[in-house]
Tab-separated table of C-alpha atoms and ligand atoms in Angstrom:
chain	number	residue	atom	x	y	z
A	1	MET	CA	119.978	117.502	98.181
A	2	VAL	CA	120.693	114.416	97.751
A	3	PRO	CA	118.960	112.331	95.194
A	4	ARG	CA	116.863	109.779	96.491
A	5	SER	CA	116.520	106.322	94.914
A	6	LEU	CA	112.658	105.337	93.685
A	7	LEU	CA	113.499	101.794	93.837
A	8	ASN	CA	111.324	100.269	96.683
A	9	LEU	CA	108.518	102.354	95.696
A	10	ASN	CA	107.635	101.388	92.053
A	11	THR	CA	106.440	97.649	91.492
A	12	PHE	CA	108.195	98.201	87.909
A	13	ARG	CA	111.368	98.291	89.544
A	14	VAL	CA	112.581	101.131	88.173
A	15	ASP	CA	115.280	102.815	89.811
A	16	HIS	CA	115.136	106.453	88.824
A	17	SER	CA	115.248	109.586	91.667
A	18	CYS	CA	113.815	112.089	93.361
A	19	ARG	CA	114.692	114.830	95.454
A	20	SER	CA	113.588	113.517	98.886
A	21	ILE	CA	111.211	111.012	99.826
A	22	SER	CA	109.263	112.268	103.554
A	23	TYR	CA	106.644	109.600	104.740
A	24	THR	CA	103.363	110.432	106.807
A	25	ASN	CA	102.843	108.754	109.902
A	26	SER	CA	99.911	110.589	110.613
A	27	SER	CA	97.162	112.225	108.830
A	28	ASN	CA	98.460	115.312	111.157
A	29	ASP	CA	102.272	114.836	108.821
A	30	LEU	CA	100.281	114.822	105.758
A	31	VAL	CA	98.554	118.023	106.695
A	32	ASP	CA	102.062	119.627	107.352
A	33	LEU	CA	103.698	118.171	104.088
A	34	ALA	CA	100.989	118.913	102.410
A	35	LYS	CA	101.717	122.842	103.154
A	36	THR	CA	105.436	122.918	102.879
A	37	ILE	CA	105.894	120.372	99.901
A	38	ASN	CA	105.628	122.205	96.566
A	39	LYS	CA	104.575	120.057	93.954
A	40	PRO	CA	105.708	116.119	95.432
A	41	ILE	CA	104.173	112.783	93.739
A	42	ILE	CA	102.505	111.136	95.611
A	43	VAL	CA	103.135	107.467	96.362
A	44	GLY	CA	101.018	104.523	98.373
A	45	GLY	CA	102.485	101.543	97.062
A	46	GLY	CA	103.660	102.146	93.629
A	47	SER	CA	101.897	99.936	91.914
A	48	ASN	CA	99.867	102.386	89.368
A	49	ILE	CA	102.728	104.237	88.921
A	50	LEU	CA	105.623	104.150	85.687
A	51	PHE	CA	108.733	106.604	86.949
A	52	VAL	CA	110.533	107.275	83.099
A	53	ASP	CA	113.404	109.096	84.311
A	54	ASP	CA	114.809	110.719	87.232
A	55	VAL	CA	112.365	113.057	88.585
A	56	ASP	CA	113.253	116.502	90.255
A	57	ARG	CA	110.670	116.847	92.768
A	58	ASP	CA	110.352	115.613	96.073
A	59	VAL	CA	108.119	112.398	97.356
A	60	ILE	CA	105.595	111.591	99.852
A	61	VAL	CA	104.753	108.430	100.949
A	62	ILE	CA	101.531	107.418	103.173
A	63	ASN	CA	102.077	105.176	105.482
A	64	HIS	CA	99.623	106.385	108.284
A	65	GLU	CA	96.691	103.248	108.536
A	66	GLY	CA	93.868	102.691	110.679
A	67	ILE	CA	90.277	101.055	110.424
A	68	GLU	CA	87.449	102.763	112.600
A	69	VAL	CA	84.089	101.329	112.358
A	70	ILE	CA	82.328	105.187	112.589
A	71	LYS	CA	78.245	103.851	112.064
A	72	THR	CA	76.597	100.963	112.661
A	73	THR	CA	72.997	99.779	111.292
A	74	ASN	CA	71.060	96.892	111.116
A	75	LYS	CA	71.787	96.921	107.455
A	76	TYR	CA	75.336	98.831	106.953
A	77	VAL	CA	78.323	99.168	109.143
A	78	TYR	CA	80.364	102.455	107.817
A	79	ILE	CA	84.190	102.637	108.319
A	80	ARG	CA	86.766	105.354	107.642
A	81	VAL	CA	89.656	104.007	106.947
A	82	GLN	CA	93.630	105.398	106.693
A	83	ALA	CA	95.354	106.195	103.668
A	84	GLY	CA	98.013	104.080	103.982
A	85	THR	CA	96.367	101.152	105.044
A	86	ASN	CA	97.079	98.015	102.485
A	87	TRP	CA	93.681	97.456	100.639
A	88	HIS	CA	93.924	93.396	100.656
A	89	GLN	CA	93.981	93.626	104.811
A	90	LEU	CA	91.061	95.864	104.481
A	91	VAL	CA	89.294	93.291	102.358
A	92	LEU	CA	91.232	90.486	105.343
A	93	TRP	CA	89.952	92.822	107.838
A	94	ALA	CA	85.682	93.055	105.782
A	95	ILE	CA	85.759	89.043	105.988
A	96	GLU	CA	86.945	88.346	109.310
A	97	ASN	CA	84.131	90.764	110.332
A	98	ASP	CA	81.903	89.697	108.051
A	99	LEU	CA	80.896	91.653	105.916
A	100	GLY	CA	80.125	91.924	102.947
A	101	GLY	CA	81.161	94.432	99.894
A	102	ILE	CA	84.521	94.324	98.671
A	103	GLU	CA	85.460	90.803	98.731
A	104	ASN	CA	85.228	90.981	94.637
A	105	LEU	CA	88.291	93.466	95.135
A	106	SER	CA	90.517	90.852	97.241
A	107	LEU	CA	94.023	90.807	96.329
A	108	ILE	CA	94.099	94.338	94.917
A	109	PRO	CA	97.838	95.379	95.462
A	110	GLY	CA	97.968	98.621	97.093
A	111	LYS	CA	97.198	101.192	99.612
A	112	CYS	CA	93.652	102.464	100.306
A	113	GLY	CA	94.323	106.025	100.369
A	114	ALA	CA	94.770	105.407	95.870
A	115	ALA	CA	91.520	103.306	95.988
A	116	PRO	CA	89.301	105.977	95.208
A	117	MET	CA	92.090	107.882	92.141
A	118	GLN	CA	91.294	104.993	89.156
A	119	ASN	CA	87.956	103.683	90.802
A	120	ILE	CA	89.707	100.097	91.928
A	121	GLY	CA	87.409	97.285	90.018
A	122	ALA	CA	87.641	93.497	89.258
A	123	TYR	CA	85.776	90.520	88.664
A	124	GLY	CA	81.920	92.890	88.209
A	125	VAL	CA	82.629	95.593	91.805
A	126	GLU	CA	83.926	98.533	91.891
A	127	LEU	CA	85.304	100.712	94.772
A	128	LYS	CA	82.226	103.064	93.420
A	129	ASN	CA	80.011	100.470	94.663
A	130	VAL	CA	80.466	100.911	98.681
A	131	PHE	CA	82.718	104.183	98.609
A	132	VAL	CA	80.203	107.130	100.363
A	133	GLU	CA	83.034	109.980	100.935
A	134	LEU	CA	86.364	110.376	101.499
A	135	GLU	CA	88.619	113.309	102.886
A	136	CYS	CA	91.851	114.734	101.115
A	137	VAL	CA	94.391	117.507	102.195
A	138	LYS	CA	94.627	120.665	99.697
A	139	ILE	CA	98.186	120.346	98.205
A	140	GLY	CA	99.724	123.899	99.105
A	141	THR	CA	97.325	124.534	101.973
A	142	GLY	CA	96.872	122.451	104.161
A	143	GLU	CA	93.790	122.850	104.186
A	144	ARG	CA	91.439	119.600	104.481
A	145	TRP	CA	88.049	119.158	102.384
A	146	VAL	CA	85.196	116.757	102.164
A	147	LEU	CA	84.849	115.019	99.069
A	148	HIS	CA	81.031	113.099	98.847
A	149	LYS	CA	80.889	109.930	95.986
A	150	GLU	CA	78.453	112.583	93.909
A	151	ASP	CA	82.038	114.892	93.682
A	152	CYS	CA	84.811	111.997	92.766
A	153	LEU	CA	83.101	111.709	89.307
A	154	PHE	CA	83.737	107.454	89.573
A	155	GLY	CA	83.753	106.032	86.115
A	156	TYR	CA	85.559	103.646	84.310
A	157	ARG	CA	89.350	103.595	86.118
A	158	GLU	CA	88.635	106.998	86.505
A	159	SER	CA	87.706	109.570	89.078
A	160	ILE	CA	88.304	113.691	88.990
A	161	PHE	CA	91.357	112.779	91.163
A	162	LYS	CA	92.900	111.476	87.509
A	163	GLY	CA	91.035	115.071	86.407
A	164	GLU	CA	90.697	118.240	87.311
A	165	LEU	CA	92.196	117.291	90.720
A	166	LYS	CA	95.506	115.218	89.376
A	167	ASP	CA	98.353	116.426	91.551
A	168	LYS	CA	95.979	119.226	93.989
A	169	VAL	CA	95.073	117.105	96.746
A	170	ILE	CA	96.025	114.076	98.972
A	171	ILE	CA	94.169	111.414	100.017
A	172	ASP	CA	93.810	110.537	104.031
A	173	ASN	CA	90.685	108.318	103.861
A	174	ILE	CA	87.906	106.864	102.598
A	175	THR	CA	84.830	106.094	103.890
A	176	LEU	CA	83.316	102.992	103.393
A	177	ARG	CA	79.548	101.432	103.275
A	178	LEU	CA	79.808	98.176	103.876
A	179	THR	CA	76.614	95.150	104.804
A	180	THR	CA	75.964	93.162	107.338
A	181	ASN	CA	76.344	88.923	105.956
A	182	SER	CA	72.380	88.455	106.623
A	183	ASN	CA	71.744	91.418	104.654
A	184	HIS	CA	74.621	90.923	101.308
A	185	THR	CA	73.972	89.626	98.300
A	186	LEU	CA	77.400	88.004	96.349
A	187	ASN	CA	78.431	89.260	93.501
A	188	ARG	CA	78.720	86.193	91.368
A	189	ASP	CA	78.265	88.007	87.822
A	190	TYR	CA	81.672	87.540	86.357
A	191	GLY	CA	81.564	83.788	84.465
A	192	ILE	CA	84.485	82.105	86.593
A	193	ILE	CA	83.418	82.808	89.666
A	194	ASN	CA	80.584	80.314	89.218
A	195	ASP	CA	82.282	78.149	87.283
A	196	LYS	CA	85.356	77.914	90.328
A	197	LEU	CA	82.574	77.425	92.271
A	198	ASP	CA	81.155	74.714	90.680
A	199	ASP	CA	84.677	73.213	91.063
A	200	LEU	CA	85.019	73.270	93.726
A	201	LYS	CA	81.151	71.819	94.858
A	202	VAL	CA	80.701	75.284	96.657
A	203	LYS	CA	76.955	74.863	96.469
A	204	LYS	CA	75.992	78.402	99.508
A	205	PRO	CA	79.112	80.322	99.120
A	206	THR	CA	80.019	82.911	102.198
A	207	ILE	CA	81.870	85.749	101.991
A	208	LYS	CA	84.796	84.405	102.634
A	209	ASP	CA	84.378	81.978	99.510
A	210	ILE	CA	84.120	84.466	97.109
A	211	SER	CA	86.970	85.982	98.266
A	212	ASP	CA	89.134	82.819	98.089
A	213	VAL	CA	88.177	81.556	94.714
A	214	ILE	CA	89.041	85.410	93.284
A	215	ILE	CA	92.399	84.688	95.173
A	216	ASP	CA	92.831	81.834	93.981
A	217	ILE	CA	92.211	82.924	90.517
A	218	ARG	CA	94.574	85.773	90.507
A	219	LYS	CA	97.330	84.288	91.536
A	220	SER	CA	97.302	81.463	88.394
A	221	LYS	CA	96.348	83.876	86.640
A	222	LEU	CA	98.574	87.070	87.515
A	223	PRO	CA	101.858	88.318	87.847
A	224	ASP	CA	103.691	88.426	90.881
A	225	PRO	CA	105.188	91.861	90.955
A	226	LYS	CA	108.065	90.929	92.734
A	227	GLU	CA	108.971	87.770	90.825
A	228	TYR	CA	107.816	90.061	86.938
A	229	PRO	CA	107.967	93.638	88.086
A	230	ASN	CA	104.905	95.613	86.509
A	231	ALA	CA	101.841	97.538	87.148
A	232	GLY	CA	98.728	95.084	87.022
A	233	SER	CA	96.234	96.442	83.480
A	234	PHE	CA	99.285	98.891	81.404
A	235	PHE	CA	95.808	99.998	79.259
A	236	LYS	CA	92.273	100.680	80.269
A	237	ASN	CA	89.417	98.235	78.134
A	238	PRO	CA	88.385	100.614	75.785
A	239	ILE	CA	84.779	101.142	74.698
A	240	ILE	CA	83.826	101.167	71.329
A	241	SER	CA	80.110	101.766	69.440
A	242	THR	CA	78.000	99.222	68.301
A	243	VAL	CA	78.652	100.048	65.196
A	244	LYS	CA	82.194	100.094	65.004
A	245	LEU	CA	82.306	95.503	67.179
A	246	LYS	CA	80.234	94.885	64.287
A	247	SER	CA	82.418	96.304	61.925
A	248	LEU	CA	84.996	94.559	63.580
A	249	LYS	CA	83.653	91.418	63.458
A	250	SER	CA	83.549	90.821	59.389
A	251	THR	CA	87.178	90.748	60.434
A	252	TYR	CA	87.191	89.164	63.669
A	253	LYS	CA	84.950	87.013	64.144
A	254	TYR	CA	85.233	86.193	67.763
A	255	ILE	CA	86.223	88.912	69.061
A	256	PRO	CA	84.340	89.148	72.342
A	257	SER	CA	82.647	92.373	73.852
A	258	TYR	CA	80.557	93.636	76.864
A	259	VAL	CA	77.181	95.329	76.736
A	260	ILE	CA	78.220	98.854	78.147
A	261	ASP	CA	75.078	100.376	76.948
A	262	ASN	CA	71.850	100.468	73.943
A	263	ASP	CA	75.305	102.065	71.778
A	264	SER	CA	77.837	101.132	73.136
A	265	VAL	CA	80.632	98.157	74.528
A	266	LYS	CA	83.768	97.194	76.561
A	267	VAL	CA	86.639	95.545	74.751
A	268	PRO	CA	89.121	93.674	76.403
A	269	ALA	CA	92.038	95.600	75.361
A	270	GLY	CA	94.035	91.929	77.196
A	271	TRP	CA	91.757	89.704	73.376
A	272	LEU	CA	93.372	93.227	70.790
A	273	ILE	CA	97.515	93.053	71.725
A	274	ASP	CA	97.368	89.594	72.193
A	275	LYS	CA	95.356	88.864	68.701
A	276	ALA	CA	98.082	91.947	67.167
A	277	GLY	CA	100.420	89.175	68.506
A	278	TRP	CA	102.192	90.651	71.438
A	279	LYS	CA	101.706	88.270	74.671
A	280	GLY	CA	104.889	87.287	75.799
A	281	LYS	CA	106.754	89.622	72.956
A	282	GLN	CA	109.680	91.192	74.790
A	283	ILE	CA	111.920	94.368	73.143
A	284	ASN	CA	114.835	95.109	75.206
A	285	GLY	CA	114.307	93.793	78.513
A	286	VAL	CA	110.765	95.393	78.769
A	287	GLY	CA	107.572	92.461	77.136
A	288	THR	CA	104.091	91.336	77.239
A	289	TYR	CA	103.004	88.572	80.470
A	290	LYS	CA	103.042	85.253	79.059
A	291	HIS	CA	99.814	84.849	80.575
A	292	GLN	CA	98.217	88.118	79.967
A	293	ALA	CA	99.207	90.220	76.850
A	294	LEU	CA	96.871	93.503	79.203
A	295	VAL	CA	100.274	93.056	81.407
A	296	ILE	CA	103.597	94.832	80.840
A	297	VAL	CA	106.425	93.216	82.309
A	298	ASN	CA	109.594	95.145	82.993
A	299	HIS	CA	112.306	92.210	82.734
A	300	SER	CA	115.506	93.803	82.996
A	301	ALA	CA	115.224	97.451	81.413
A	302	ARG	CA	116.902	100.125	83.662
A	303	SER	CA	115.315	102.574	82.720
A	304	GLY	CA	111.138	103.540	82.522
A	305	LYS	CA	111.139	104.900	79.324
A	306	GLU	CA	111.807	101.554	77.712
A	307	ILE	CA	108.705	100.625	79.455
A	308	LEU	CA	106.877	103.445	77.763
A	309	GLU	CA	108.237	103.283	74.515
A	310	PHE	CA	107.412	99.620	74.365
A	311	SER	CA	103.297	100.586	76.233
A	312	LYS	CA	103.642	103.345	72.948
A	313	LEU	CA	104.940	100.578	69.890
A	314	ILE	CA	101.866	98.144	71.015
A	315	GLN	CA	99.545	101.572	71.185
A	316	ASP	CA	99.785	102.521	67.367
A	317	ASP	CA	99.642	98.332	66.329
A	318	VAL	CA	96.609	98.255	68.018
A	319	LEU	CA	95.557	101.433	66.114
A	320	GLU	CA	96.857	100.556	62.933
A	321	LYS	CA	95.265	96.581	63.687
A	322	TYR	CA	91.451	97.837	64.612
A	323	GLY	CA	91.677	101.790	64.931
A	324	ILE	CA	91.108	101.782	68.513
A	325	LYS	CA	93.506	104.220	70.625
A	326	ILE	CA	94.025	102.300	73.719
A	327	GLU	CA	94.688	104.554	77.264
A	328	ARG	CA	96.765	104.096	79.448
A	329	GLU	CA	95.756	103.232	82.454
A	330	VAL	CA	99.113	103.332	84.806
A	331	ASN	CA	99.860	106.661	85.912
A	332	VAL	CA	103.386	107.917	84.763
A	333	TYR	CA	105.591	110.781	85.969
B	1	FAD	P1	100.144	103.851	93.876
B	1	FAD	O1	100.785	103.064	92.455
B	1	FAD	O2	101.104	104.260	94.814
B	1	FAD	O3	99.457	105.660	93.213
B	1	FAD	C1	98.822	105.800	91.832
B	1	FAD	C2	98.466	106.623	91.829
B	1	FAD	O4	97.807	107.491	92.891
B	1	FAD	C3	99.388	107.722	91.516
B	1	FAD	O5	99.075	108.331	90.629
B	1	FAD	C4	99.670	108.319	93.193
B	1	FAD	O6	100.329	109.516	92.628
B	1	FAD	C5	98.101	108.789	93.175
B	1	FAD	N1	98.438	108.063	95.083
B	1	FAD	C6	98.215	106.953	95.731
B	1	FAD	N2	98.505	107.951	96.918
B	1	FAD	C7	97.044	108.471	96.778
B	1	FAD	C8	96.965	109.506	97.539
B	1	FAD	N3	96.750	109.243	99.165
B	1	FAD	N4	96.425	110.518	97.529
B	1	FAD	C9	96.520	111.158	95.814
B	1	FAD	N5	97.183	109.945	95.421
B	1	FAD	C10	97.370	109.040	95.645
B	1	FAD	N6	93.581	97.623	89.857
B	1	FAD	C11	92.973	97.413	89.342
B	1	FAD	O7	91.795	98.477	89.901
B	1	FAD	N7	92.144	96.632	90.142
B	1	FAD	C12	92.495	95.528	89.919
B	1	FAD	O8	92.512	94.690	89.891
B	1	FAD	C13	93.976	95.573	89.973
B	1	FAD	N8	95.481	94.203	89.874
B	1	FAD	C14	96.780	94.225	90.112
B	1	FAD	C15	96.764	93.583	89.521
B	1	FAD	C16	98.575	93.491	89.987
B	1	FAD	C17	99.983	92.151	90.013
B	1	FAD	C18	99.122	94.700	90.044
B	1	FAD	C19	100.487	95.238	89.864
B	1	FAD	C20	98.389	96.272	90.489
B	1	FAD	C21	96.515	95.773	89.832
B	1	FAD	N9	96.114	97.240	90.003
B	1	FAD	C22	94.607	96.984	90.515
B	1	FAD	C23	96.236	98.369	90.172
B	1	FAD	C24	96.623	99.068	91.408
B	1	FAD	O9	96.813	97.914	92.489
B	1	FAD	C25	95.484	99.820	91.817
B	1	FAD	O10	95.721	100.822	91.276
B	1	FAD	C26	96.181	100.562	93.494
B	1	FAD	O11	94.368	101.092	93.508
B	1	FAD	C27	96.950	101.649	93.303
B	1	FAD	O12	97.598	101.524	95.128
B	1	FAD	P2	99.330	101.557	94.968
B	1	FAD	O13	99.136	102.545	95.983
B	1	FAD	O14	100.193	101.427	94.574
B	1	FAD	O15	98.802	103.242	93.993
B	2	NAP	P1	89.681	88.494	82.590
B	2	NAP	O1	88.791	87.558	83.740
B	2	NAP	O2	90.502	87.109	81.065
B	2	NAP	O3	88.742	89.213	81.790
B	2	NAP	C1	89.273	89.606	80.448
B	2	NAP	C2	88.435	91.400	80.363
B	2	NAP	O4	86.858	91.035	80.519
B	2	NAP	C3	88.434	91.545	81.677
B	2	NAP	O5	89.138	92.629	81.730
B	2	NAP	C4	86.787	92.130	82.255
B	2	NAP	O6	86.845	93.913	81.750
B	2	NAP	C5	86.364	91.825	80.525
B	2	NAP	N1	85.121	91.235	81.365
B	2	NAP	C6	84.964	89.352	81.852
B	2	NAP	N2	84.179	88.791	82.382
B	2	NAP	C7	83.296	89.922	82.641
B	2	NAP	C8	81.916	89.646	83.000
B	2	NAP	N3	81.370	89.654	83.324
B	2	NAP	N4	81.115	91.594	82.448
B	2	NAP	C9	81.988	92.330	82.152
B	2	NAP	N5	83.223	92.306	82.041
B	2	NAP	C10	83.788	91.321	82.176
B	2	NAP	O7	90.462	89.896	83.713
B	2	NAP	P2	91.496	89.162	84.127
B	2	NAP	O8	92.887	90.042	83.538
B	2	NAP	O9	91.881	87.890	84.404
B	2	NAP	O10	91.470	89.953	85.300
B	2	NAP	C11	90.446	89.937	85.942
B	2	NAP	C12	89.875	90.999	86.924
B	2	NAP	O11	90.945	91.608	87.884
B	2	NAP	C13	89.309	91.371	85.710
B	2	NAP	O12	87.768	92.806	86.825
B	2	NAP	C14	89.928	93.225	85.671
B	2	NAP	O13	89.495	93.869	85.394
B	2	NAP	C15	90.790	93.020	87.385
B	2	NAP	N6	91.960	92.926	86.641
B	2	NAP	C16	92.978	94.560	87.373
B	2	NAP	C17	93.833	94.603	87.000
B	2	NAP	C18	95.050	96.342	86.772
B	2	NAP	O14	95.720	96.622	87.265
B	2	NAP	N7	93.384	97.395	86.130
B	2	NAP	C19	95.122	93.706	87.280
B	2	NAP	C20	94.380	92.428	87.204
B	2	NAP	C21	93.067	92.322	86.772
B	2	NAP	P3	87.225	93.990	83.657
B	2	NAP	O15	88.934	94.752	83.737
B	2	NAP	O16	86.254	95.890	83.234
B	2	NAP	O17	86.811	93.674	84.406
């Protein structure tokens, strides 16, 4: 078998190889591939993956697309979306149809089948807020399986698919519940959204206004992977105890934090990394993005190993400086 290049299947643009690449054009293809390919690596848009070396495994790229309305009520519209559908195209479809719920998740790269993996989230909204169920296929048998929201164990950038079901199932389609415009409450809690709307003098924003504002913010802050190869936030924001926060405040008076519950807070990993002196730093062609230290950019590294090594230097330094262990968000193969 001739090894195949993964260059166009990961937004870090590392050129490692795999044994073979197959594509799904339909749900039936997915079942056939799940039955016949042993231990495949599943790839959607490759925007949350780091290949550290050549992999001696077969890759299945999820390409089958489609959005179908399956039920409507006065208040809600239920849609089934095939795993290969581009996530942002789905957001645009919802806006065109005047349906609310995912406008805060505008411009997240990747495909819908990967969205449950880490319960994608941004600007105060997570996939789980609109998620109903998904259908997946078991690797090895091709058996179909429906998992409801509570089965997916969604957490902060977490789900059962990153834990117990890792490499065991392939997500075929997801069902979401969107809200009709007149029943929808916009989520503007994330400070910068309101600031932007005020700047634009938008008094009564629509679903589309929220999406437009978020698209604008994201375009101005985040590196386009085509120009700066990256996989978004490399690490998750750590959740620490309020006691720990208090002790950190004696050294870092201005450390930002967001309340999770009475005993814990979320601290932006980007702030910790930035204050530790890593913003814009580069080693062996790998660096943090100049405007957001949480994003690691592959400037010229030829191997994913160099990216992983760079990320470990940051993890070690953050642990040493703050006593906080930051976990990777990106999926490493
Ligand atoms: P891939 O990278 O292809 O896969 C990710 C993981 O999911 C892999 O482990 C893969 O094996 C698995 N997988 C993919 N599809 C399936 C399937 N059908 N069945 C089973 N397993 C599957 N994420 C956020 O949450 N919020 C953000 O705001 C955000 N912003 C980003 C901005 C940038 C510039 C970039 C580059 C990334 C950002 N991300 C963000 C991360 C990423 O876009 C999301 O995690 C996205 O859902 C990944 O989709 P994908 O199709 O590219 O997944
Ligand atoms: P930001 O607005 O500069 O904020 C920095 C961090 O503080 C964020 O990570 C966010 O946590 C937290 N935060 C800010 N305001 C908050 C609030 N009102 N309530 C709770 N938490 C708050 O972040 P950014 O880098 O420009 O990203 C903006 C949004 O897009 C964030 O939600 C971020 O998660 C998302 N994003 C995600 C990725 C990814 O790859 N996962 C990449 C780019 C952007 P949260 O991350 O928990 O929201």
